[in-house]
PDB file of N, CA and C in Angstrom:
ATOM      1  N   UNK A   1    -144.935  73.664 256.781  1.00 53.00           N
ATOM      2  CA  UNK A   1    -146.333  73.354 256.576  1.00 53.00           C
ATOM      3  C   UNK A   1    -146.655  72.029 257.229  1.00 53.00           C
ATOM      4  N   UNK A   2    -147.786  71.986 257.854  1.00 56.00           N
ATOM      5  CA  UNK A   2    -148.177  70.769 258.532  1.00 56.00           C
ATOM      6  C   UNK A   2    -148.948  69.822 257.632  1.00 56.00           C
ATOM      7  N   UNK A   3    -149.770  70.366 256.750  1.00 63.00           N
ATOM      8  CA  UNK A   3    -150.554  69.501 255.868  1.00 63.00           C
ATOM      9  C   UNK A   3    -151.013  70.286 254.650  1.00 63.00           C
ATOM     10  N   UNK A   4    -151.483  69.551 253.662  1.00 58.00           N
ATOM     11  CA  UNK A   4    -152.030  70.156 252.462  1.00 58.00           C
ATOM     12  C   UNK A   4    -153.430  70.664 252.765  1.00 58.00           C
ATOM     13  N   UNK A   5    -153.777  71.878 252.362  1.00 58.00           N
ATOM     14  CA  UNK A   5    -155.131  72.381 252.603  1.00 58.00           C
ATOM     15  C   UNK A   5    -156.180  71.474 251.968  1.00 58.00           C
ATOM     16  N   UNK A   6    -157.294  71.358 252.633  1.00 59.00           N
ATOM     17  CA  UNK A   6    -158.388  70.522 252.143  1.00 59.00           C
ATOM     18  C   UNK A   6    -159.076  71.235 250.996  1.00 59.00           C
ATOM     19  N   UNK A   7    -159.368  70.502 249.952  1.00 55.00           N
ATOM     20  CA  UNK A   7    -160.102  71.052 248.821  1.00 55.00           C
ATOM     21  C   UNK A   7    -161.558  71.199 249.248  1.00 55.00           C
ATOM     22  N   UNK A   8    -162.153  72.330 248.936  1.00 53.00           N
ATOM     23  CA  UNK A   8    -163.540  72.557 249.317  1.00 53.00           C
ATOM     24  C   UNK A   8    -164.457  71.614 248.548  1.00 53.00           C
ATOM     25  N   UNK A   9    -165.231  70.834 249.306  1.00 48.00           N
ATOM     26  CA  UNK A   9    -166.223  69.928 248.743  1.00 48.00           C
ATOM     27  C   UNK A   9    -167.535  70.173 249.462  1.00 48.00           C
ATOM     28  N   UNK A  10    -168.648  69.961 248.771  1.00 49.00           N
ATOM     29  CA  UNK A  10    -169.910  70.180 249.455  1.00 49.00           C
ATOM     30  C   UNK A  10    -170.150  69.087 250.492  1.00 49.00           C
ATOM     31  N   UNK A  11    -171.046  69.337 251.446  1.00 46.00           N
ATOM     32  CA  UNK A  11    -171.255  68.441 252.584  1.00 46.00           C
ATOM     33  C   UNK A  11    -171.743  67.060 252.161  1.00 46.00           C
ATOM     34  N   UNK A  12    -172.409  66.933 251.054  1.00 45.00           N
ATOM     35  CA  UNK A  12    -172.931  65.650 250.609  1.00 45.00           C
ATOM     36  C   UNK A  12    -171.907  64.790 249.889  1.00 45.00           C
ATOM     37  N   UNK A  13    -170.691  65.229 249.835  1.00 52.00           N
ATOM     38  CA  UNK A  13    -169.671  64.520 249.070  1.00 52.00           C
ATOM     39  C   UNK A  13    -168.702  63.791 249.986  1.00 52.00           C
ATOM     40  N   UNK A  14    -169.205  63.135 251.024  1.00 62.00           N
ATOM     41  CA  UNK A  14    -168.343  62.451 251.979  1.00 62.00           C
ATOM     42  C   UNK A  14    -167.452  61.417 251.345  1.00 62.00           C
ATOM     43  N   UNK A  15    -167.988  60.619 250.433  1.00 66.00           N
ATOM     44  CA  UNK A  15    -167.181  59.607 249.759  1.00 66.00           C
ATOM     45  C   UNK A  15    -166.106  60.261 248.907  1.00 66.00           C
ATOM     46  N   UNK A  16    -166.475  61.312 248.194  1.00 78.00           N
ATOM     47  CA  UNK A  16    -165.496  62.029 247.374  1.00 78.00           C
ATOM     48  C   UNK A  16    -164.400  62.628 248.236  1.00 78.00           C
ATOM     49  N   UNK A  17    -164.786  63.147 249.395  1.00 87.00           N
ATOM     50  CA  UNK A  17    -163.802  63.738 250.289  1.00 87.00           C
ATOM     51  C   UNK A  17    -162.804  62.691 250.766  1.00 87.00           C
ATOM     52  N   UNK A  18    -163.279  61.498 251.105  1.00 92.00           N
ATOM     53  CA  UNK A  18    -162.365  60.459 251.584  1.00 92.00           C
ATOM     54  C   UNK A  18    -161.452  59.977 250.459  1.00 92.00           C
ATOM     55  N   UNK A  19    -161.958  59.950 249.243  1.00 94.00           N
ATOM     56  CA  UNK A  19    -161.135  59.567 248.089  1.00 94.00           C
ATOM     57  C   UNK A  19    -160.039  60.608 247.882  1.00 94.00           C
ATOM     58  N   UNK A  20    -160.381  61.869 247.993  1.00 94.00           N
ATOM     59  CA  UNK A  20    -159.405  62.944 247.819  1.00 94.00           C
ATOM     60  C   UNK A  20    -158.336  62.863 248.897  1.00 94.00           C
ATOM     61  N   UNK A  21    -158.743  62.613 250.134  1.00 94.00           N
ATOM     62  CA  UNK A  21    -157.780  62.490 251.230  1.00 94.00           C
ATOM     63  C   UNK A  21    -156.845  61.320 250.979  1.00 94.00           C
ATOM     64  N   UNK A  22    -157.401  60.206 250.525  1.00 96.00           N
ATOM     65  CA  UNK A  22    -156.577  59.024 250.245  1.00 96.00           C
ATOM     66  C   UNK A  22    -155.564  59.305 249.146  1.00 96.00           C
ATOM     67  N   UNK A  23    -155.995  59.967 248.100  1.00 96.00           N
ATOM     68  CA  UNK A  23    -155.104  60.290 246.980  1.00 96.00           C
ATOM     69  C   UNK A  23    -154.068  61.324 247.409  1.00 96.00           C
ATOM     70  N   UNK A  24    -154.489  62.316 248.198  1.00 96.00           N
ATOM     71  CA  UNK A  24    -153.551  63.325 248.688  1.00 96.00           C
ATOM     72  C   UNK A  24    -152.437  62.665 249.497  1.00 96.00           C
ATOM     73  N   UNK A  25    -152.800  61.728 250.366  1.00 96.00           N
ATOM     74  CA  UNK A  25    -151.806  61.030 251.180  1.00 96.00           C
ATOM     75  C   UNK A  25    -150.875  60.175 250.324  1.00 96.00           C
ATOM     76  N   UNK A  26    -151.418  59.540 249.303  1.00 97.00           N
ATOM     77  CA  UNK A  26    -150.589  58.727 248.413  1.00 97.00           C
ATOM     78  C   UNK A  26    -149.580  59.593 247.665  1.00 97.00           C
ATOM     79  N   UNK A  27    -150.028  60.734 247.173  1.00 97.00           N
ATOM     80  CA  UNK A  27    -149.132  61.632 246.439  1.00 97.00           C
ATOM     81  C   UNK A  27    -148.058  62.209 247.361  1.00 97.00           C
ATOM     82  N   UNK A  28    -148.431  62.546 248.575  1.00 97.00           N
ATOM     83  CA  UNK A  28    -147.448  63.043 249.541  1.00 97.00           C
ATOM     84  C   UNK A  28    -146.413  61.961 249.840  1.00 97.00           C
ATOM     85  N   UNK A  29    -146.858  60.715 249.942  1.00 97.00           N
ATOM     86  CA  UNK A  29    -145.944  59.606 250.178  1.00 97.00           C
ATOM     87  C   UNK A  29    -144.986  59.391 249.022  1.00 97.00           C
ATOM     88  N   UNK A  30    -145.386  59.801 247.840  1.00 96.00           N
ATOM     89  CA  UNK A  30    -144.518  59.698 246.666  1.00 96.00           C
ATOM     90  C   UNK A  30    -143.578  60.893 246.540  1.00 96.00           C
ATOM     91  N   UNK A  31    -143.692  61.837 247.463  1.00 95.00           N
ATOM     92  CA  UNK A  31    -142.758  62.949 247.481  1.00 95.00           C
ATOM     93  C   UNK A  31    -143.229  64.233 246.828  1.00 95.00           C
ATOM     94  N   UNK A  32    -144.489  64.310 246.440  1.00 95.00           N
ATOM     95  CA  UNK A  32    -144.989  65.547 245.846  1.00 95.00           C
ATOM     96  C   UNK A  32    -145.238  66.578 246.937  1.00 95.00           C
ATOM     97  N   UNK A  33    -144.983  67.822 246.628  1.00 94.00           N
ATOM     98  CA  UNK A  33    -145.155  68.927 247.569  1.00 94.00           C
ATOM     99  C   UNK A  33    -146.644  69.246 247.727  1.00 94.00           C
ATOM    100  N   UNK A  34    -147.011  69.792 248.881  1.00 95.00           N
ATOM    101  CA  UNK A  34    -148.420  70.143 249.111  1.00 95.00           C
ATOM    102  C   UNK A  34    -149.012  71.050 248.041  1.00 95.00           C
ATOM    103  N   UNK A  35    -148.241  72.015 247.567  1.00 95.00           N
ATOM    104  CA  UNK A  35    -148.736  72.911 246.516  1.00 95.00           C
ATOM    105  C   UNK A  35    -148.995  72.161 245.216  1.00 95.00           C
ATOM    106  N   UNK A  36    -148.109  71.244 244.870  1.00 94.00           N
ATOM    107  CA  UNK A  36    -148.290  70.443 243.655  1.00 94.00           C
ATOM    108  C   UNK A  36    -149.555  69.597 243.768  1.00 94.00           C
ATOM    109  N   UNK A  37    -149.745  68.989 244.908  1.00 95.00           N
ATOM    110  CA  UNK A  37    -150.906  68.122 245.134  1.00 95.00           C
ATOM    111  C   UNK A  37    -152.189  68.937 245.042  1.00 95.00           C
ATOM    112  N   UNK A  38    -152.224  70.062 245.729  1.00 95.00           N
ATOM    113  CA  UNK A  38    -153.424  70.900 245.723  1.00 95.00           C
ATOM    114  C   UNK A  38    -153.764  71.346 244.304  1.00 95.00           C
ATOM    115  N   UNK A  39    -152.759  71.796 243.565  1.00 93.00           N
ATOM    116  CA  UNK A  39    -152.999  72.269 242.204  1.00 93.00           C
ATOM    117  C   UNK A  39    -153.506  71.147 241.298  1.00 93.00           C
ATOM    118  N   UNK A  40    -152.911  69.970 241.428  1.00 93.00           N
ATOM    119  CA  UNK A  40    -153.328  68.845 240.581  1.00 93.00           C
ATOM    120  C   UNK A  40    -154.746  68.417 240.909  1.00 93.00           C
ATOM    121  N   UNK A  41    -155.062  68.278 242.187  1.00 94.00           N
ATOM    122  CA  UNK A  41    -156.389  67.796 242.565  1.00 94.00           C
ATOM    123  C   UNK A  41    -157.475  68.823 242.314  1.00 94.00           C
ATOM    124  N   UNK A  42    -157.140  70.096 242.380  1.00 92.00           N
ATOM    125  CA  UNK A  42    -158.151  71.127 242.135  1.00 92.00           C
ATOM    126  C   UNK A  42    -158.598  71.130 240.680  1.00 92.00           C
ATOM    127  N   UNK A  43    -157.783  70.599 239.791  1.00 86.00           N
ATOM    128  CA  UNK A  43    -158.131  70.565 238.379  1.00 86.00           C
ATOM    129  C   UNK A  43    -158.833  69.301 237.934  1.00 86.00           C
ATOM    130  N   UNK A  44    -159.132  68.411 238.876  1.00 93.00           N
ATOM    131  CA  UNK A  44    -159.756  67.138 238.524  1.00 93.00           C
ATOM    132  C   UNK A  44    -161.153  67.013 239.105  1.00 93.00           C
ATOM    133  N   UNK A  45    -162.038  66.377 238.371  1.00 90.00           N
ATOM    134  CA  UNK A  45    -163.385  66.080 238.884  1.00 90.00           C
ATOM    135  C   UNK A  45    -163.277  64.905 239.841  1.00 90.00           C
ATOM    136  N   UNK A  46    -163.893  65.042 241.018  1.00 86.00           N
ATOM    137  CA  UNK A  46    -163.788  63.993 242.032  1.00 86.00           C
ATOM    138  C   UNK A  46    -165.097  63.259 242.267  1.00 86.00           C
ATOM    139  N   UNK A  47    -166.194  63.756 241.753  1.00 87.00           N
ATOM    140  CA  UNK A  47    -167.496  63.124 241.978  1.00 87.00           C
ATOM    141  C   UNK A  47    -167.588  61.790 241.275  1.00 87.00           C
ATOM    142  N   UNK A  48    -167.864  60.747 242.043  1.00 88.00           N
ATOM    143  CA  UNK A  48    -168.058  59.424 241.483  1.00 88.00           C
ATOM    144  C   UNK A  48    -166.796  58.741 240.999  1.00 88.00           C
ATOM    145  N   UNK A  49    -165.639  59.271 241.339  1.00 92.00           N
ATOM    146  CA  UNK A  49    -164.371  58.699 240.899  1.00 92.00           C
ATOM    147  C   UNK A  49    -163.755  57.933 242.060  1.00 92.00           C
ATOM    148  N   UNK A  50    -163.249  56.734 241.782  1.00 94.00           N
ATOM    149  CA  UNK A  50    -162.594  55.969 242.841  1.00 94.00           C
ATOM    150  C   UNK A  50    -161.141  56.426 242.998  1.00 94.00           C
ATOM    151  N   UNK A  51    -160.537  56.037 244.117  1.00 95.00           N
ATOM    152  CA  UNK A  51    -159.178  56.488 244.436  1.00 95.00           C
ATOM    153  C   UNK A  51    -158.142  56.094 243.382  1.00 95.00           C
ATOM    154  N   UNK A  52    -158.128  54.841 242.905  1.00 96.00           N
ATOM    155  CA  UNK A  52    -157.118  54.500 241.894  1.00 96.00           C
ATOM    156  C   UNK A  52    -157.232  55.331 240.612  1.00 96.00           C
ATOM    157  N   UNK A  53    -158.456  55.611 240.198  1.00 96.00           N
ATOM    158  CA  UNK A  53    -158.655  56.414 238.989  1.00 96.00           C
ATOM    159  C   UNK A  53    -158.190  57.845 239.210  1.00 96.00           C
ATOM    160  N   UNK A  54    -158.573  58.421 240.350  1.00 96.00           N
ATOM    161  CA  UNK A  54    -158.161  59.785 240.660  1.00 96.00           C
ATOM    162  C   UNK A  54    -156.647  59.880 240.793  1.00 96.00           C
ATOM    163  N   UNK A  55    -156.039  58.874 241.404  1.00 96.00           N
ATOM    164  CA  UNK A  55    -154.579  58.862 241.547  1.00 96.00           C
ATOM    165  C   UNK A  55    -153.900  58.821 240.184  1.00 96.00           C
ATOM    166  N   UNK A  56    -154.382  57.988 239.283  1.00 97.00           N
ATOM    167  CA  UNK A  56    -153.810  57.927 237.926  1.00 97.00           C
ATOM    168  C   UNK A  56    -153.932  59.274 237.216  1.00 97.00           C
ATOM    169  N   UNK A  57    -155.097  59.901 237.351  1.00 96.00           N
ATOM    170  CA  UNK A  57    -155.298  61.204 236.705  1.00 96.00           C
ATOM    171  C   UNK A  57    -154.355  62.258 237.283  1.00 96.00           C
ATOM    172  N   UNK A  58    -154.239  62.270 238.602  1.00 96.00           N
ATOM    173  CA  UNK A  58    -153.357  63.245 239.252  1.00 96.00           C
ATOM    174  C   UNK A  58    -151.901  63.008 238.853  1.00 96.00           C
ATOM    175  N   UNK A  59    -151.482  61.755 238.833  1.00 96.00           N
ATOM    176  CA  UNK A  59    -150.108  61.448 238.426  1.00 96.00           C
ATOM    177  C   UNK A  59    -149.852  61.858 236.983  1.00 96.00           C
ATOM    178  N   UNK A  60    -150.859  61.703 236.143  1.00 95.00           N
ATOM    179  CA  UNK A  60    -150.721  62.138 234.752  1.00 95.00           C
ATOM    180  C   UNK A  60    -150.468  63.639 234.666  1.00 95.00           C
ATOM    181  N   UNK A  61    -151.236  64.421 235.444  1.00 93.00           N
ATOM    182  CA  UNK A  61    -151.022  65.870 235.448  1.00 93.00           C
ATOM    183  C   UNK A  61    -149.671  66.233 236.039  1.00 93.00           C
ATOM    184  N   UNK A  62    -149.345  65.628 237.155  1.00 94.00           N
ATOM    185  CA  UNK A  62    -148.090  65.955 237.827  1.00 94.00           C
ATOM    186  C   UNK A  62    -146.880  65.544 236.983  1.00 94.00           C
ATOM    187  N   UNK A  63    -146.951  64.415 236.342  1.00 89.00           N
ATOM    188  CA  UNK A  63    -145.855  63.962 235.496  1.00 89.00           C
ATOM    189  C   UNK A  63    -145.656  64.888 234.302  1.00 89.00           C
ATOM    190  N   UNK A  64    -146.759  65.359 233.719  1.00 86.00           N
ATOM    191  CA  UNK A  64    -146.666  66.263 232.587  1.00 86.00           C
ATOM    192  C   UNK A  64    -146.032  67.599 233.003  1.00 86.00           C
ATOM    193  N   UNK A  65    -146.333  68.035 234.215  1.00 80.00           N
ATOM    194  CA  UNK A  65    -145.785  69.315 234.689  1.00 80.00           C
ATOM    195  C   UNK A  65    -144.299  69.213 234.997  1.00 80.00           C
ATOM    196  N   UNK A  66    -143.849  68.043 235.454  1.00 73.00           N
ATOM    197  CA  UNK A  66    -142.433  67.875 235.794  1.00 73.00           C
ATOM    198  C   UNK A  66    -141.572  67.594 234.568  1.00 73.00           C
ATOM    199  N   UNK A  67    -142.181  67.168 233.484  1.00 69.00           N
ATOM    200  CA  UNK A  67    -141.415  66.790 232.284  1.00 69.00           C
ATOM    201  C   UNK A  67    -140.873  67.992 231.550  1.00 69.00           C
TER     202      UNK A  67
END
C-alpha cells in the first residue's frame, strides 16, 4: 500500500481535511497501520477540532483496541 485512503470530507472542510492529514501522518509515524488509522479516524468528529485534540482522541481509540 502506498498510502492511507483519504476520509471523505465535504469541500468546505479544508481546515478539517488538513488536520486529518496531519493526524494521519503522525499516527503512521508512530507505526500504526493504514487500516487502523482509517478505522480510528472514521469514528471521530473532525469539524472544528485541532490536530492535537484529534490525535489524542485517535490514540485513545487505538490504544483501547490494542489493549
